CSV table of C-alpha atoms in Angstrom, one decimal:
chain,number,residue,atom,x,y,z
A,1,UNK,CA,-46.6,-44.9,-110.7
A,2,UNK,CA,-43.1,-45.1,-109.4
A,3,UNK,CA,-40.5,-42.8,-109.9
A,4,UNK,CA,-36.4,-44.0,-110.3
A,5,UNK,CA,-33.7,-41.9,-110.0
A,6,UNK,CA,-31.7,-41.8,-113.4
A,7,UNK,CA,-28.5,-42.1,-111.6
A,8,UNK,CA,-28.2,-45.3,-109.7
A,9,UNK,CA,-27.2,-45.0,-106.0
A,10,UNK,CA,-23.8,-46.3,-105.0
A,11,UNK,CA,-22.4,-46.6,-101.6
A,12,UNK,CA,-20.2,-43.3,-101.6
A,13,UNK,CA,-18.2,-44.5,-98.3
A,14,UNK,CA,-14.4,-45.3,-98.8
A,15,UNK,CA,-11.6,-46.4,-97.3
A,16,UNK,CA,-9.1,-43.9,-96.2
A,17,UNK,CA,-5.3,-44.3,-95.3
A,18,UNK,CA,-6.3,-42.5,-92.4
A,19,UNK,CA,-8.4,-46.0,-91.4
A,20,UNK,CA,-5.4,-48.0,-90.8
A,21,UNK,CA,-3.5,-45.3,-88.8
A,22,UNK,CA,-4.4,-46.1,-85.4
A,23,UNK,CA,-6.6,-42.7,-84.4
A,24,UNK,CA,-9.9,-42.2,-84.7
A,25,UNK,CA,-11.1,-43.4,-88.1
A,26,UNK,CA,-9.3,-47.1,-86.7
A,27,UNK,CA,-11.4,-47.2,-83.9
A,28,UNK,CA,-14.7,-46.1,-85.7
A,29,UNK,CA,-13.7,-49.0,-88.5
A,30,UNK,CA,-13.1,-51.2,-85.9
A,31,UNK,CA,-16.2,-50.8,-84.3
A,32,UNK,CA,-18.4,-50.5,-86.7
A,33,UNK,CA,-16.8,-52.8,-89.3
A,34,UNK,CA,-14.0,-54.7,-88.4
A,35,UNK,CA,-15.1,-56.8,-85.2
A,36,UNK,CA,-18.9,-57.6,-85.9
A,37,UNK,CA,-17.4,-59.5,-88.6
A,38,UNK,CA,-14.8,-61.5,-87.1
A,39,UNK,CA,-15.0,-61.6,-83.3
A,40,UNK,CA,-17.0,-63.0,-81.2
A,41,UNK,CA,-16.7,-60.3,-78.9
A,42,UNK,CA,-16.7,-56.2,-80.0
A,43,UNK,CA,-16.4,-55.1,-76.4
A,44,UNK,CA,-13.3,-52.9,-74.8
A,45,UNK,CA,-10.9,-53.0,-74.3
A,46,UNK,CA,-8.9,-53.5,-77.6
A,47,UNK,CA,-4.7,-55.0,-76.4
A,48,UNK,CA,-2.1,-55.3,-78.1
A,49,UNK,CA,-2.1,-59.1,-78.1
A,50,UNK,CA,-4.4,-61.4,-76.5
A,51,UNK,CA,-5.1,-64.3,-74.7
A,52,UNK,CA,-5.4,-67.7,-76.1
A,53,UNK,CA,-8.8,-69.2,-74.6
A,54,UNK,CA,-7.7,-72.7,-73.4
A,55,UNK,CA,-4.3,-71.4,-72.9
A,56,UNK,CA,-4.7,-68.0,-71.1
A,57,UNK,CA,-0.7,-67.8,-69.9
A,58,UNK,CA,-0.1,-67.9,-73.9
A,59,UNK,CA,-0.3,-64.9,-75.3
A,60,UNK,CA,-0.6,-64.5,-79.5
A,61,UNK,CA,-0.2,-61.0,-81.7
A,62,UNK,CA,-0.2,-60.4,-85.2
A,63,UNK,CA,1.0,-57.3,-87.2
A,64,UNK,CA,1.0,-56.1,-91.1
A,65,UNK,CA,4.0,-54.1,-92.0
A,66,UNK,CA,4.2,-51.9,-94.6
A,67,UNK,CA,6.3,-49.3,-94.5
A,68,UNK,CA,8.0,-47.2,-97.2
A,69,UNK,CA,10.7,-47.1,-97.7
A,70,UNK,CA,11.6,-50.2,-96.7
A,71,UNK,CA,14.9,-49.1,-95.1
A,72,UNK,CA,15.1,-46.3,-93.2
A,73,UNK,CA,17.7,-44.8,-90.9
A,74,UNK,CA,17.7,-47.1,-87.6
A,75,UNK,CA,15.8,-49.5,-89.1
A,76,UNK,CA,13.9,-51.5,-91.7
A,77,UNK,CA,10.9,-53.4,-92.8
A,78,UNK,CA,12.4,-56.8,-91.2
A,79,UNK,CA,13.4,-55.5,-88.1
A,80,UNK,CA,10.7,-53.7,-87.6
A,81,UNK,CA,8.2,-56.9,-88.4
A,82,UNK,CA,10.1,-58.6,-85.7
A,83,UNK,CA,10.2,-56.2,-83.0
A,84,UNK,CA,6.6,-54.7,-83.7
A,85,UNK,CA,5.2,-58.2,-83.0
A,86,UNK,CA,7.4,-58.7,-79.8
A,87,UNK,CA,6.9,-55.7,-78.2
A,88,UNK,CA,2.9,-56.4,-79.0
A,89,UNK,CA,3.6,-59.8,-76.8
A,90,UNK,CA,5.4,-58.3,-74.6
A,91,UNK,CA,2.6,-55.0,-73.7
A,92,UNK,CA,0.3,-57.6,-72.3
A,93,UNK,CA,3.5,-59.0,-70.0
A,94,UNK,CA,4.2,-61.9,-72.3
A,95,UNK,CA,7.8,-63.5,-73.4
A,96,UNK,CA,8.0,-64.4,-77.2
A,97,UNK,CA,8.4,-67.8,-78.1
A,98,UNK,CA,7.8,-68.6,-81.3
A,99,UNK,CA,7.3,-66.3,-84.7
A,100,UNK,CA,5.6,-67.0,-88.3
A,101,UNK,CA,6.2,-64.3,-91.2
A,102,UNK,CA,4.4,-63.9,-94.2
A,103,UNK,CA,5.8,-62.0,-97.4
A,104,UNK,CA,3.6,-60.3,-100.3
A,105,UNK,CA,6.1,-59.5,-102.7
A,106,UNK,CA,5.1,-57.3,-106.1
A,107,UNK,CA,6.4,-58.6,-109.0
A,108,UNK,CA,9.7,-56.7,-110.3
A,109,UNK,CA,10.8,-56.4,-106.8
A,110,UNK,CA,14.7,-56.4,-107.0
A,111,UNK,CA,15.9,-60.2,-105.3
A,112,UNK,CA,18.4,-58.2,-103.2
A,113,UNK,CA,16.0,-56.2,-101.9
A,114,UNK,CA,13.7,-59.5,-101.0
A,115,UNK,CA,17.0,-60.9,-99.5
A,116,UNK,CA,18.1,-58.0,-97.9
A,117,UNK,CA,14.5,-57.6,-95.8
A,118,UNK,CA,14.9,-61.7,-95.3
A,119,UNK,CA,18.0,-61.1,-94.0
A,120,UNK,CA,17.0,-58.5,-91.5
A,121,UNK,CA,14.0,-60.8,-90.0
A,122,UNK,CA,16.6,-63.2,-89.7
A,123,UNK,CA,19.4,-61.4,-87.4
A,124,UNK,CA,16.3,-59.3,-85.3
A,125,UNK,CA,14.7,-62.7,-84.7
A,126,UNK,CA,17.8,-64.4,-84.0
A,127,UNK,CA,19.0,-61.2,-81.7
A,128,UNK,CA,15.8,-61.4,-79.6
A,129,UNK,CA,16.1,-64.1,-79.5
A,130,UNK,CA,13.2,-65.8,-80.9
A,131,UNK,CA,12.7,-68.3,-84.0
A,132,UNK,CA,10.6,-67.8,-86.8
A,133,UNK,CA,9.0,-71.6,-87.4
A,134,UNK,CA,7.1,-70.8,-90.3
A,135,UNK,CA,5.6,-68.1,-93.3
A,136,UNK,CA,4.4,-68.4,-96.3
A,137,UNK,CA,5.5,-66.3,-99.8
A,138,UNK,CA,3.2,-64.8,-102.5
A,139,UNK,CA,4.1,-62.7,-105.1
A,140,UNK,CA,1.2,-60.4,-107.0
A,141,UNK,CA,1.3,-58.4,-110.1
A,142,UNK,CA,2.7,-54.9,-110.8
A,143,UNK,CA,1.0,-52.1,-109.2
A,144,UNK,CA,-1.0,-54.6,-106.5
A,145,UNK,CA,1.3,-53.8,-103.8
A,146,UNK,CA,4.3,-51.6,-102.8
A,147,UNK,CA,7.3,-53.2,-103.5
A,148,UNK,CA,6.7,-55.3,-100.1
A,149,UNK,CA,4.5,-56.1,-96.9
A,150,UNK,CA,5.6,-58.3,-94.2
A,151,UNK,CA,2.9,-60.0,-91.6
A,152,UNK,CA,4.4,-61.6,-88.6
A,153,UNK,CA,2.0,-63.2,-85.6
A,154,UNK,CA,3.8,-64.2,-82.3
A,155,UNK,CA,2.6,-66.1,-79.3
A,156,UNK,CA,4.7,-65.7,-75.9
A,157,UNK,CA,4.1,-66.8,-73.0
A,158,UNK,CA,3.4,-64.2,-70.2
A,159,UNK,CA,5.7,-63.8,-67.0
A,160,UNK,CA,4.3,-64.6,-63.7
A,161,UNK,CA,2.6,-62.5,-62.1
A,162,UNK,CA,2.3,-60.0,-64.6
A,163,UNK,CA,-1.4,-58.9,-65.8
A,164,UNK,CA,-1.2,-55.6,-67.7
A,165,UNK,CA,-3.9,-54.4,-69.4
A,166,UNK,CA,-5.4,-51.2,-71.0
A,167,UNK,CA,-8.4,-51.3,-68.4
A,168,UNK,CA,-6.3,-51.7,-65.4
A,169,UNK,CA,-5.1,-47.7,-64.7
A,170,UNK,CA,-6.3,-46.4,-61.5
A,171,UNK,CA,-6.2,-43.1,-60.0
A,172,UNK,CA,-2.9,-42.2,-58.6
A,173,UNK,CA,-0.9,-44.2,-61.0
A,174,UNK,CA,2.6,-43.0,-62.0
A,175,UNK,CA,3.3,-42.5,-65.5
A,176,UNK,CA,6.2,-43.9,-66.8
A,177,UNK,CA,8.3,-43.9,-70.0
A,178,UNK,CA,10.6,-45.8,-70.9
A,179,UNK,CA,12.6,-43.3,-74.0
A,180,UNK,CA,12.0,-40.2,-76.0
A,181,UNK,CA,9.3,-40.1,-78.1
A,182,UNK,CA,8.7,-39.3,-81.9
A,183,UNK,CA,12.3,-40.7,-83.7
A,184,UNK,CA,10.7,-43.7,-85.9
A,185,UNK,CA,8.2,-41.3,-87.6
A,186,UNK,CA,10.3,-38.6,-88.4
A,187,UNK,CA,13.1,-40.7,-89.3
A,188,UNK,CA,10.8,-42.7,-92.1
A,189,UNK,CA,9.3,-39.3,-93.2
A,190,UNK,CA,12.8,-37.5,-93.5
A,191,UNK,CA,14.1,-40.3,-95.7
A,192,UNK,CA,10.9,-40.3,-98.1
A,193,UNK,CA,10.8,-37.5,-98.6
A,194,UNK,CA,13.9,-36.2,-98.8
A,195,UNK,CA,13.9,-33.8,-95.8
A,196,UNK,CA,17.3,-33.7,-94.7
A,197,UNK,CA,17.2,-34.9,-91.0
A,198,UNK,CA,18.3,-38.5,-92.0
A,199,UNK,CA,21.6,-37.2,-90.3
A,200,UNK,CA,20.0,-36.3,-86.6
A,201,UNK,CA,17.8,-38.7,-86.7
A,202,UNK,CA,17.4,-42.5,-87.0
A,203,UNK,CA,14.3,-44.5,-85.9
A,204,UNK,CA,14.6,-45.9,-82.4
A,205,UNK,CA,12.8,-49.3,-83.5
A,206,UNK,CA,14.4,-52.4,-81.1
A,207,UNK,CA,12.5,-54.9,-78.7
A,208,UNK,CA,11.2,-54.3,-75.5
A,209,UNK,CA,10.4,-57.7,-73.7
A,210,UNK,CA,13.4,-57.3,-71.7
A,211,UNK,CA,12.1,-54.0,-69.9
A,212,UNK,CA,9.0,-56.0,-69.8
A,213,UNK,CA,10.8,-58.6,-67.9
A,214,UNK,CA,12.7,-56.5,-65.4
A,215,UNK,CA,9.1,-55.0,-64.8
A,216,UNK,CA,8.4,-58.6,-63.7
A,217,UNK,CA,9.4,-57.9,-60.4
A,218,UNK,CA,6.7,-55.7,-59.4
A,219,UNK,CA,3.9,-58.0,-60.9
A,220,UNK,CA,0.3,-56.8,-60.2
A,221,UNK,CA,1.6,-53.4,-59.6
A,222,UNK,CA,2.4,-52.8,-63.3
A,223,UNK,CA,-1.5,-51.9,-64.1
A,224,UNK,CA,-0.7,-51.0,-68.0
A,225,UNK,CA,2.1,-51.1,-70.2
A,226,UNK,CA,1.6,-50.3,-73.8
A,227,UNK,CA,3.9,-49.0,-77.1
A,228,UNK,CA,2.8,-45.7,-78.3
A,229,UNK,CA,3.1,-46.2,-82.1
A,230,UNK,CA,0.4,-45.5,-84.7
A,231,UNK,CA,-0.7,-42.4,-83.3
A,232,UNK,CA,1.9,-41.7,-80.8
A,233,UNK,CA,1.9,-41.2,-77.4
A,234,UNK,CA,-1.2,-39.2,-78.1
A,235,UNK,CA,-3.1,-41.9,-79.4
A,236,UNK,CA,-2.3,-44.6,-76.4
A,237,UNK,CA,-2.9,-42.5,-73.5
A,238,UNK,CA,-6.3,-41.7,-75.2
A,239,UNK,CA,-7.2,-45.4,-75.6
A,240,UNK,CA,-5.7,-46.1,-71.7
A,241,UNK,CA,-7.8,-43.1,-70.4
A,242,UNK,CA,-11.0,-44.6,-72.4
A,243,UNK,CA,-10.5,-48.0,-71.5
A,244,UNK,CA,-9.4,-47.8,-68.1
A,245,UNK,CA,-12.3,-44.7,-67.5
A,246,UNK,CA,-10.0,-42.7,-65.9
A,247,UNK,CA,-8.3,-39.1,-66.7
A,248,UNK,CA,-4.1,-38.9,-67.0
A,249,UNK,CA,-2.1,-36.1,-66.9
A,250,UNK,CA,1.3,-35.5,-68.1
A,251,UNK,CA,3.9,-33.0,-67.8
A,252,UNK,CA,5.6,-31.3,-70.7
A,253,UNK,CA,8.6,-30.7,-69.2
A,254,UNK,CA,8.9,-33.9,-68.4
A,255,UNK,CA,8.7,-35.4,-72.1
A,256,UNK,CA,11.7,-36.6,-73.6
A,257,UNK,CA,11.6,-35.4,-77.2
A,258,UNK,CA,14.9,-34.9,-79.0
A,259,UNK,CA,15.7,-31.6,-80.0
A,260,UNK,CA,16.0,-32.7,-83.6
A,261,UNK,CA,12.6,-34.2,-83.6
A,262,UNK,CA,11.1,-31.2,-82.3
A,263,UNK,CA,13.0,-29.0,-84.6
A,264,UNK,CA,11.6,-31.5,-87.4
A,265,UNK,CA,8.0,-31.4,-86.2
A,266,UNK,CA,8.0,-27.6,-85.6
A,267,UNK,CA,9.1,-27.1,-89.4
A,268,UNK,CA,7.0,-30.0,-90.8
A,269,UNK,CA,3.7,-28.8,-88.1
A,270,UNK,CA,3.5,-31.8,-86.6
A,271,UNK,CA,3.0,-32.7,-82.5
A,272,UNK,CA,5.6,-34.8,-81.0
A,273,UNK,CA,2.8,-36.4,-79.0
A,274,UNK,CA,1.2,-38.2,-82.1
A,275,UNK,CA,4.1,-39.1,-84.1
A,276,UNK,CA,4.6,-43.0,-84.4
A,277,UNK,CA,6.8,-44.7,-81.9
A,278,UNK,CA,9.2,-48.3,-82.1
A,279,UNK,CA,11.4,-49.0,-79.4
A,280,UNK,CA,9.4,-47.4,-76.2
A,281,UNK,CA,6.4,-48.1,-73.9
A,282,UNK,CA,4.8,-46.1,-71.3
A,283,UNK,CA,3.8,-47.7,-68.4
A,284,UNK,CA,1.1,-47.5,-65.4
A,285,UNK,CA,2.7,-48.4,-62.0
A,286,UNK,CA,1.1,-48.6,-58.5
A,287,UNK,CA,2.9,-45.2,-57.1
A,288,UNK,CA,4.7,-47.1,-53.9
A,289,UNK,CA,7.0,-49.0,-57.1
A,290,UNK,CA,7.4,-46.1,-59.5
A,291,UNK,CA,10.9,-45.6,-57.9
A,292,UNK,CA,12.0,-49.3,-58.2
A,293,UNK,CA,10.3,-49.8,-61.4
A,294,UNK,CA,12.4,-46.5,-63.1
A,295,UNK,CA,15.5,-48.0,-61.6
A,296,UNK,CA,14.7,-51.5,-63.8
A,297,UNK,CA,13.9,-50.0,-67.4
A,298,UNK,CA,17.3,-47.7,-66.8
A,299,UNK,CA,19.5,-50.9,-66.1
A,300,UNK,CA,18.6,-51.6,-69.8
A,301,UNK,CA,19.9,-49.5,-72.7
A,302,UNK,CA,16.4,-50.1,-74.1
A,303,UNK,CA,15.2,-48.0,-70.8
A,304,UNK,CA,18.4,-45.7,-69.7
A,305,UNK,CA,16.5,-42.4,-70.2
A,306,UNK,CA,13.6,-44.0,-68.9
A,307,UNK,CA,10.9,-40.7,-66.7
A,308,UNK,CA,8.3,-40.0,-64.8
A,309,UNK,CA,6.1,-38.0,-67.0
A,310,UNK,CA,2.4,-37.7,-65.2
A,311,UNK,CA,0.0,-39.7,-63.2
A,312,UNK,CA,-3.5,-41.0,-63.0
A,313,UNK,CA,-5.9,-38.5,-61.9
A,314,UNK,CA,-9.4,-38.1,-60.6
A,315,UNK,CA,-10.3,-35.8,-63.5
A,316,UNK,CA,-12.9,-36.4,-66.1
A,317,UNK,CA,-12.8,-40.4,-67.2
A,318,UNK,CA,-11.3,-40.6,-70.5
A,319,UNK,CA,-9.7,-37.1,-70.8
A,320,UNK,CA,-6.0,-36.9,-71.0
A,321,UNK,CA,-4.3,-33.5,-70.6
A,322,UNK,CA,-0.4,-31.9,-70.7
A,323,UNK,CA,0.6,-29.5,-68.3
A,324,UNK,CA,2.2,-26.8,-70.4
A,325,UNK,CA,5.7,-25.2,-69.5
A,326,UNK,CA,3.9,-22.5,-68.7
A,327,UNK,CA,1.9,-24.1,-66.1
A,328,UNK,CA,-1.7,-24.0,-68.3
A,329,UNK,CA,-3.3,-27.6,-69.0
A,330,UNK,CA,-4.7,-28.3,-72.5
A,331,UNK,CA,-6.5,-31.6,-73.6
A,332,UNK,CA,-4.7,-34.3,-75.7
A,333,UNK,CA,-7.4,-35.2,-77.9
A,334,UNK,CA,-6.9,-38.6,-79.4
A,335,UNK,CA,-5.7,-38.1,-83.4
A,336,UNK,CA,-8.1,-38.1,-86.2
A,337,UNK,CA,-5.8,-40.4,-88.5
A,338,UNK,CA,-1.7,-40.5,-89.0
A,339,UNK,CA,-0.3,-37.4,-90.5
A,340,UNK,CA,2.9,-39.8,-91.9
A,341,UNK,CA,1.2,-42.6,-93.7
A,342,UNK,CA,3.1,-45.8,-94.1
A,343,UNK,CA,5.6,-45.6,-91.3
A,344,UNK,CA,5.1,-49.2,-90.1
């Protein structure tokens, strides 16, 4: 005799907004999801752009965008296509030089809305500079999608002598970064929902291959360089410390968060440390060039309040910590999943 449950068993996993938010969740749906399906290879570490195989000076990137709403103070979603994929290019020490950008449009979606997000690829691409050499268009049903999504892939070429990578942080590495942290995700959550910092704040989304290329100069030295957006600062030094097997420290004092940020973060709860991030990078320099390499990001406006914040240390491998102003350490865990959904 065999016995059957009465009520069928169903798989009772999910997807979670929290899966595309660049913490936690995005790794374990990486891992266990994502890559066995698609890649060849599953192993670490995970850039933000990578090599073509016959072509390993050309570097290639692609990026979904979806942020609401679509314009933002600072910012929106065409700009933000544009720069996102550059500054993906341009973490792994690559150049751009060529862009293609793909719209999903929902049907109803006001034309001068379209034309106005078109528009805004076209003068951030243009500004770069950079072109855009081909896309495609679909437009789905009511309800399928919000309004609009953007997907841009790059490919750049990288600068000589420059090999940055997420595994390449030693011990005694200076810390760098390039502006303050935590503007782009308060600005999209102020203006979404009606918070009232619009005012103070506007995101501090812009491209970043030109700090990239002034970091040129240095070459080998530069160990890492990557944007801190999903997730926030929080969330790259985490994947550096993992991928590189080392431990980082940083300073409090030394962070760069503007006092309207942290007046919107202390009202809304939220950490600085893992609120998205578009228009800096933090990078890991060989200590002998941290000097020279703060003087090149700060003859840039992209880099003028460019700071030491920590170094590489020979704590526990994969543990990043922030000394307090107070002088106590805690640990910077890496976040779950985004607290502000939909900010890029």
């Amino acid at each position: 005799m065999t016995l059957d449950c009465p009520v069928p068993h169903q798989e009772s996993d999910r997807l979670l907004l929290g899966h595309g938010a660049g913490g936690r969740l995005t790794a374990e749906l990486l891992d266990t999801l994502v890559l066995p399906a698609v890649a060849e290879h599953t192993g670490r570490p995970l850039e933000d752009a990578a090599a073509i195989p016959t072509q390993p000076l050309l570097m290639m990137s692609t990026d979904a965008f979806v942020v609401s709403p679509l314009t933002f103070p600072g910012g929106d979603i065409g700009s933000l296509a544009v720069h996102g994929t550059v500054n993906d290019l341009a973490m792994r020490g690559a150049l751009p030089l060529a862009l293609s950008c793909a719209v999903i449009a929902e049907e109803g979606l006001p034309l001068h809305e379209l034309r106005a997000a078109l528009a805004a690829v076209g003068k951030a691409a243009r500004a770069v500079p950079v072109p855009v050499i081909t896309g495609d268009t679909k437009v789905v049903g009511r309800g399928a999608a919000d309004k609009l999504f953007l997907t841009t892939t790059g490919v750049g070429r990288r600068v000589p002598g420059l090999t940055p990578s997420a595994a390449r942080a030693r011990p005694g590495d200076a810390v760098l970064l390039s502006g303050p942290i935590g503007l782009h995700g308060t600005a999209v959550l102020s203006t979404r929902e009606g918070l009232g910092f619009e005012s103070d704040i506007a995101s501090d989304t812009r491209p970043l291959h030109r700090l990239v290329a002034a970091l040129g100069t240095y070459g080998p030295a530069v160990h890492t360089l990557r944007d801190p957006t999903r997730g926030g600062l929080a969330a790259a030094l985490n994947e550096i410390a993992r991928d590189s097997a080392v431990s980082i420290e940083i300073e409090e004092s030394a962070l760069p968060i503007p006092e309207p940020v942290a007046a919107a973060c202390d009202m809304l709860g939220l950490d600085p440390l893992t609120v998205a991030n578009e228009g800096c990078l933090v990078a890991f320099v060989v200590p002998g060039v941290a000097d020279g390499s703060l003087d090149a990001l700060r003859a840039s406006p992209e880099g003028a309040s460019a700071t030491l914040i920590g170094r590489v240390t020979d704590g526990p491998p994969g543990r990043v910590t922030l000394r307090t102003l107070v002088g106590a350490r805690r640990v910077v865990d890496m976040p779950l999943g985004e607290l502000l959904p939909r900010i890029c």
